[in-house]
PDB file of C-alpha atoms in Angstrom:
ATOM      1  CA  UNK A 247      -1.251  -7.665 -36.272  1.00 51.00           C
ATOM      2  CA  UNK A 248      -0.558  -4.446 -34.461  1.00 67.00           C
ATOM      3  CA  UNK A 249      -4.205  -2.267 -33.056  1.00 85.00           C
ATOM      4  CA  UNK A 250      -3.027   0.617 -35.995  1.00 90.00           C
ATOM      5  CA  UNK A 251      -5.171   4.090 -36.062  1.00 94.00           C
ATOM      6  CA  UNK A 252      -5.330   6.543 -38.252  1.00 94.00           C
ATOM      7  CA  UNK A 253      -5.525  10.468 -36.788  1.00 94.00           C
ATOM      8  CA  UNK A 254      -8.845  11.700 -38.377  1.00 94.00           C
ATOM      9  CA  UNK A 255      -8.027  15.266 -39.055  1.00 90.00           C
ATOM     10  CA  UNK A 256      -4.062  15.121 -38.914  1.00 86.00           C
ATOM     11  CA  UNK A 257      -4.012  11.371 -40.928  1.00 85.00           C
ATOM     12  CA  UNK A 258      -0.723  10.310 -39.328  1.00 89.00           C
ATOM     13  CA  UNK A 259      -0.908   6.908 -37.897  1.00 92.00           C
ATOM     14  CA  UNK A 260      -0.309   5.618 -34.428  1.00 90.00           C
ATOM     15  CA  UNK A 261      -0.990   2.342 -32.381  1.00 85.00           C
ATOM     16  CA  UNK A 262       0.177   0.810 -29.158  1.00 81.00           C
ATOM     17  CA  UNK A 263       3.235   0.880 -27.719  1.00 74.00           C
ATOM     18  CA  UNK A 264       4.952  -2.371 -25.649  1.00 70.00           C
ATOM     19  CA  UNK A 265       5.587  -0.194 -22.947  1.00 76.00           C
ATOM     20  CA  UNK A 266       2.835   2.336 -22.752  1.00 86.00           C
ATOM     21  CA  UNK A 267      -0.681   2.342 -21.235  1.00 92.00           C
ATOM     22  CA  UNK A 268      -2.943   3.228 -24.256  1.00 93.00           C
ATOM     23  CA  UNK A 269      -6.910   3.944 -23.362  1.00 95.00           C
ATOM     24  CA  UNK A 270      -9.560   3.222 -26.111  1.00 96.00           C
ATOM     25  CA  UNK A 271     -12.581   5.126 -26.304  1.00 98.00           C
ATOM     26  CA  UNK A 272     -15.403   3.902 -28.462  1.00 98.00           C
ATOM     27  CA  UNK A 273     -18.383   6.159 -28.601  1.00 98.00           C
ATOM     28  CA  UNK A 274     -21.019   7.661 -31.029  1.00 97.00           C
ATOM     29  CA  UNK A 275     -22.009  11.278 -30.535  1.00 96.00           C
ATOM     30  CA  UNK A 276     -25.528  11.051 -30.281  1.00 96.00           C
ATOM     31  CA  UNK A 277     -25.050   8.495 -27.297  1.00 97.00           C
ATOM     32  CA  UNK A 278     -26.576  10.067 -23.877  1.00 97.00           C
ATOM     33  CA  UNK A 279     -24.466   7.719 -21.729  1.00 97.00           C
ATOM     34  CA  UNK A 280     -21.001   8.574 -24.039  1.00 97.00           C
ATOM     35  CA  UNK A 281     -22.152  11.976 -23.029  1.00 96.00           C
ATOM     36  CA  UNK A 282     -22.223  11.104 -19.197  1.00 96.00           C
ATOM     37  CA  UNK A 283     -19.087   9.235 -19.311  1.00 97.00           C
ATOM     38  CA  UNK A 284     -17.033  12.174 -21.339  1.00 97.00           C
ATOM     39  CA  UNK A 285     -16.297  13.902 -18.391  1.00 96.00           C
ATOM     40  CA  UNK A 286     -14.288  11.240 -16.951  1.00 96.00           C
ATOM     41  CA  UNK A 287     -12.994  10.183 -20.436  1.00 97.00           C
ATOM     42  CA  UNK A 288     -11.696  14.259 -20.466  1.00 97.00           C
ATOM     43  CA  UNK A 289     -10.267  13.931 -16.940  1.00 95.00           C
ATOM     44  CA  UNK A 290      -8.108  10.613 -18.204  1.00 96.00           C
ATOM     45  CA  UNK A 291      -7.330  12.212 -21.773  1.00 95.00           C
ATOM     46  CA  UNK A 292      -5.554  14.925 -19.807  1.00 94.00           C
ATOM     47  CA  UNK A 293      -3.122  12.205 -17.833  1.00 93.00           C
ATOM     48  CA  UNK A 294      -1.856  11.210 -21.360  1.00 91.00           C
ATOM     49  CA  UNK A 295      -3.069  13.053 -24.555  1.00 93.00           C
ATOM     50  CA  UNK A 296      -0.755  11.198 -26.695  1.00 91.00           C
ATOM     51  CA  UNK A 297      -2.289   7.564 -25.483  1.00 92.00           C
ATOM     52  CA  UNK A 298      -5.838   8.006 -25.910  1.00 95.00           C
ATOM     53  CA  UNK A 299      -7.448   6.836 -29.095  1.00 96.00           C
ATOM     54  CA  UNK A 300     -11.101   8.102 -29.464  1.00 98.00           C
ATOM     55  CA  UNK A 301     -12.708   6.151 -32.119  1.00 97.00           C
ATOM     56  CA  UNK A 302     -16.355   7.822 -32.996  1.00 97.00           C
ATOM     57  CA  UNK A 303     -18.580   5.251 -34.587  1.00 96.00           C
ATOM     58  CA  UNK A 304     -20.021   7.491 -37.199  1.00 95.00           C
ATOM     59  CA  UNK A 305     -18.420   9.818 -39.857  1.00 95.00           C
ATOM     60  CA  UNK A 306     -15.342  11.284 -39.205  1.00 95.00           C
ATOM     61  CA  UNK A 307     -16.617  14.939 -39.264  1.00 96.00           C
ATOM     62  CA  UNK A 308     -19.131  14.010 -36.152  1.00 96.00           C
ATOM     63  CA  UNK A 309     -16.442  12.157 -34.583  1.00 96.00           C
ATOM     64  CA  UNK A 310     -13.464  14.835 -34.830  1.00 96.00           C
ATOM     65  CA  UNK A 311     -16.467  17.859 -33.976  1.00 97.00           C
ATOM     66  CA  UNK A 312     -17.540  15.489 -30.588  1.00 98.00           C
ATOM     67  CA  UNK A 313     -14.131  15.101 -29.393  1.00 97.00           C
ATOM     68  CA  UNK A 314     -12.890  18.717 -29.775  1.00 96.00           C
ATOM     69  CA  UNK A 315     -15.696  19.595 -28.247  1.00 97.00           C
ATOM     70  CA  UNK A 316     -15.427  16.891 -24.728  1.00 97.00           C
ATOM     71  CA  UNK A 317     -11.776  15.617 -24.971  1.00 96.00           C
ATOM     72  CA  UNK A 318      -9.376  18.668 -25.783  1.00 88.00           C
ATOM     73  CA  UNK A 319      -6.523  17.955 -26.155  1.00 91.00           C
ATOM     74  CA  UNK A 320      -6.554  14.205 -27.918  1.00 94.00           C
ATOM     75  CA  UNK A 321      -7.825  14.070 -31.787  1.00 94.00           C
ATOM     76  CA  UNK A 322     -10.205  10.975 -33.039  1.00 97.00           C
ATOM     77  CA  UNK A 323      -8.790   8.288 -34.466  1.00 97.00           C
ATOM     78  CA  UNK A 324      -9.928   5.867 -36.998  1.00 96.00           C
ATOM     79  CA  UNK A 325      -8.766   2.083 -36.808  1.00 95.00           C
ATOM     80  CA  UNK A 326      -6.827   1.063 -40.075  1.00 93.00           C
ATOM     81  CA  UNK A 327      -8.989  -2.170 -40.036  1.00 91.00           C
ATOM     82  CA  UNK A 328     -12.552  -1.328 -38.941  1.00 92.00           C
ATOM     83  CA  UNK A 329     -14.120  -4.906 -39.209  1.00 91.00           C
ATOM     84  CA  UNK A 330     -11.261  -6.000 -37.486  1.00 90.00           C
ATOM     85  CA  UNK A 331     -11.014  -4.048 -34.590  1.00 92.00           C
ATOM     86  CA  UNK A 332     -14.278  -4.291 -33.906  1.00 93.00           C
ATOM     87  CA  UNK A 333     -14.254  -8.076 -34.259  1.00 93.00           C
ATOM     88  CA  UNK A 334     -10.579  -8.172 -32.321  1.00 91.00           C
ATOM     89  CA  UNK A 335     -12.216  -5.895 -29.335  1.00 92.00           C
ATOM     90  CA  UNK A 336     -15.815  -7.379 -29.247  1.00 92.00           C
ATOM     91  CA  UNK A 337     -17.311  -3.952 -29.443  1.00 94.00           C
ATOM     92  CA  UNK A 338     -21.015  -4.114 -29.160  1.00 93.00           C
ATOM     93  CA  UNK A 339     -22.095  -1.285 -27.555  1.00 95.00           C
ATOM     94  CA  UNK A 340     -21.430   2.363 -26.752  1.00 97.00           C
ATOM     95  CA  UNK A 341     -19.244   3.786 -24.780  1.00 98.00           C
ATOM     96  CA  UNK A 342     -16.791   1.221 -24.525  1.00 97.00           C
ATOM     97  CA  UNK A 343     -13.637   1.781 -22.369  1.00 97.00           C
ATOM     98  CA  UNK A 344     -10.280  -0.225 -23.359  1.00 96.00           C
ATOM     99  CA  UNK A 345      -6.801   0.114 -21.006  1.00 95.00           C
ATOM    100  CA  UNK A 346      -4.234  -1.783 -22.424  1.00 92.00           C
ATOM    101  CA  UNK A 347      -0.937  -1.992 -20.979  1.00 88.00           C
ATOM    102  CA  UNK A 348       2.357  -3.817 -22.177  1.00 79.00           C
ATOM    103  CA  UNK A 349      -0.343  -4.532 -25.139  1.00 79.00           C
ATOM    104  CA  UNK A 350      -2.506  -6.513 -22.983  1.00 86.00           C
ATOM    105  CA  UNK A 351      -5.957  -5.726 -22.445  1.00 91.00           C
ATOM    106  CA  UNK A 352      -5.877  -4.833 -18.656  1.00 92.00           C
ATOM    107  CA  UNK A 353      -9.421  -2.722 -17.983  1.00 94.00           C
ATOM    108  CA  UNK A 354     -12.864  -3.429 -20.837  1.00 95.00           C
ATOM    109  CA  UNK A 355     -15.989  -1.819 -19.574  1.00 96.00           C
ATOM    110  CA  UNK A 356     -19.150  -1.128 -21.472  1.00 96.00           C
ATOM    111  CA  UNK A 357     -21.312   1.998 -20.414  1.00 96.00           C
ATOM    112  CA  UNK A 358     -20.704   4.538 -17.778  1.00 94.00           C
ATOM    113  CA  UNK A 359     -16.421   4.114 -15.542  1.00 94.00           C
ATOM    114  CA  UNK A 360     -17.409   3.198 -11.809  1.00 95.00           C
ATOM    115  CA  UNK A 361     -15.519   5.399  -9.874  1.00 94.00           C
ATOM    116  CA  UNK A 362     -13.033   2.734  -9.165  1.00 94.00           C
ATOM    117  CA  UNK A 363     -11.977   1.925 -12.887  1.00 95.00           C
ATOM    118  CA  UNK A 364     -11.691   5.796 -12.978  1.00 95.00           C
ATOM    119  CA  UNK A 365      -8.887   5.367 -10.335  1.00 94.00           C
ATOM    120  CA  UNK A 366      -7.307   2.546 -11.815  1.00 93.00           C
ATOM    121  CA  UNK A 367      -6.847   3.828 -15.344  1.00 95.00           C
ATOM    122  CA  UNK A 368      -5.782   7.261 -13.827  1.00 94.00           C
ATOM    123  CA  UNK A 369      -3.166   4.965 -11.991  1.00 92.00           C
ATOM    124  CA  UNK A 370      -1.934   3.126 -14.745  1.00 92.00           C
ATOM    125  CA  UNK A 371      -1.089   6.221 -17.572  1.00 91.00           C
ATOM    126  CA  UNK A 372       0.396   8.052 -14.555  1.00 87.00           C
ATOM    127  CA  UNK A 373       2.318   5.191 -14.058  1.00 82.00           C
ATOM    128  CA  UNK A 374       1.310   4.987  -9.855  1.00 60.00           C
ATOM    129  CA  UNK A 375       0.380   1.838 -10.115  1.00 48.00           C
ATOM    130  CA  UNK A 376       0.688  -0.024  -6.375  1.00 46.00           C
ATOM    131  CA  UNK A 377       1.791  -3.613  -6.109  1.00 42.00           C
ATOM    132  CA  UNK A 378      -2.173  -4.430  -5.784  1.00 45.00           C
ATOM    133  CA  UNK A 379      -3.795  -2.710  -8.510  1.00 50.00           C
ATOM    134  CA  UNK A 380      -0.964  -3.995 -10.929  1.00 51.00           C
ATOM    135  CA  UNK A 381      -1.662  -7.364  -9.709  1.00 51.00           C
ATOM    136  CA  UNK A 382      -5.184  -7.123 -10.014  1.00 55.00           C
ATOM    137  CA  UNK A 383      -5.198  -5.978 -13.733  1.00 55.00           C
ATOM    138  CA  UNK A 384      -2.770  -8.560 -14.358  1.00 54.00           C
ATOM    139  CA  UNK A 385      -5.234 -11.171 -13.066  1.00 53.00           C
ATOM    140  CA  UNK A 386      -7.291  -9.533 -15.255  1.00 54.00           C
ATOM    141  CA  UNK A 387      -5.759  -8.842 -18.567  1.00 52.00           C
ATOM    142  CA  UNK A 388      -5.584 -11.057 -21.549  1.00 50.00           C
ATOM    143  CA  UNK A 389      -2.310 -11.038 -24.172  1.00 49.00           C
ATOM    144  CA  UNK A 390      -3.742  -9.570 -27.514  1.00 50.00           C
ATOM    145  CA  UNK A 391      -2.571 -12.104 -30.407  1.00 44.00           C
TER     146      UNK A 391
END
């Protein structure tokens, strides 16, 4: 089925579109290397407020507090299916950084964004994607079932 969320504080839900570049961010709070990475996470949020899905693994009141604080303007989400996405994604550690686009998984990195991925993802929700970073991530990317 569908990635689904849940909006932690508002409690609509919301999930990936066909046609537009969605980023996942998976972190936990307390994580010194979520806190590294949440500047760049903020800088990409920005790009596309109403595509990023910040899922804090931890209660929702720590997860909505962290991401008010470091990614203004986007809200936490919760997937609908926990287990599932978890299992679906292969999360295992924190942070990890999905880009899906034309719901394929274009962009997973664990831990800190190399500069690079920074300028890919920035490319692809701004919709500047050049003929050889869209065929690169499509090399890349795998369709979600």
């Amino acid at each position: 089925g569908d990635l689904r969320f849940r909006h932690v504080n508002a409690g609509d839900t919301v999930g990936l579109a066909d046609d537009a570049p969605t980023l996942v961010l998976v972190f936990k709070s307390s994580c010194p290397v979520c806190e590294e990475t949440a500047p760049s996470w903020a800088a990409l949020a920005r790009l596309a407020p109403d595509r990023v899905f910040p899922i804090g693994l931890e209660s929702d009141h720590a997860a909505a507090a962290w991401v008010a604080e470091k990614l203004t303007p986007v809200e936490a989400v919760r997937p609908l299916e926990p287990a599932v996405f978890m299992d679906r994604m292969r999360i295992r550690a924190v942070p990890t950084t999905l880009l899906f686009a034309g719901r394929r998984l274009v962009l997973a990195r664990i831990g800190p964004l190399p500069p690079d991925d920074v300028a890919r993802i920035r490319g692809v929700l701004s919709g500047t994607r050049d003929e050889q970073v869209a065929r690169a991530l499509h090399n890349q990317s795998r369709r979600l079932p």
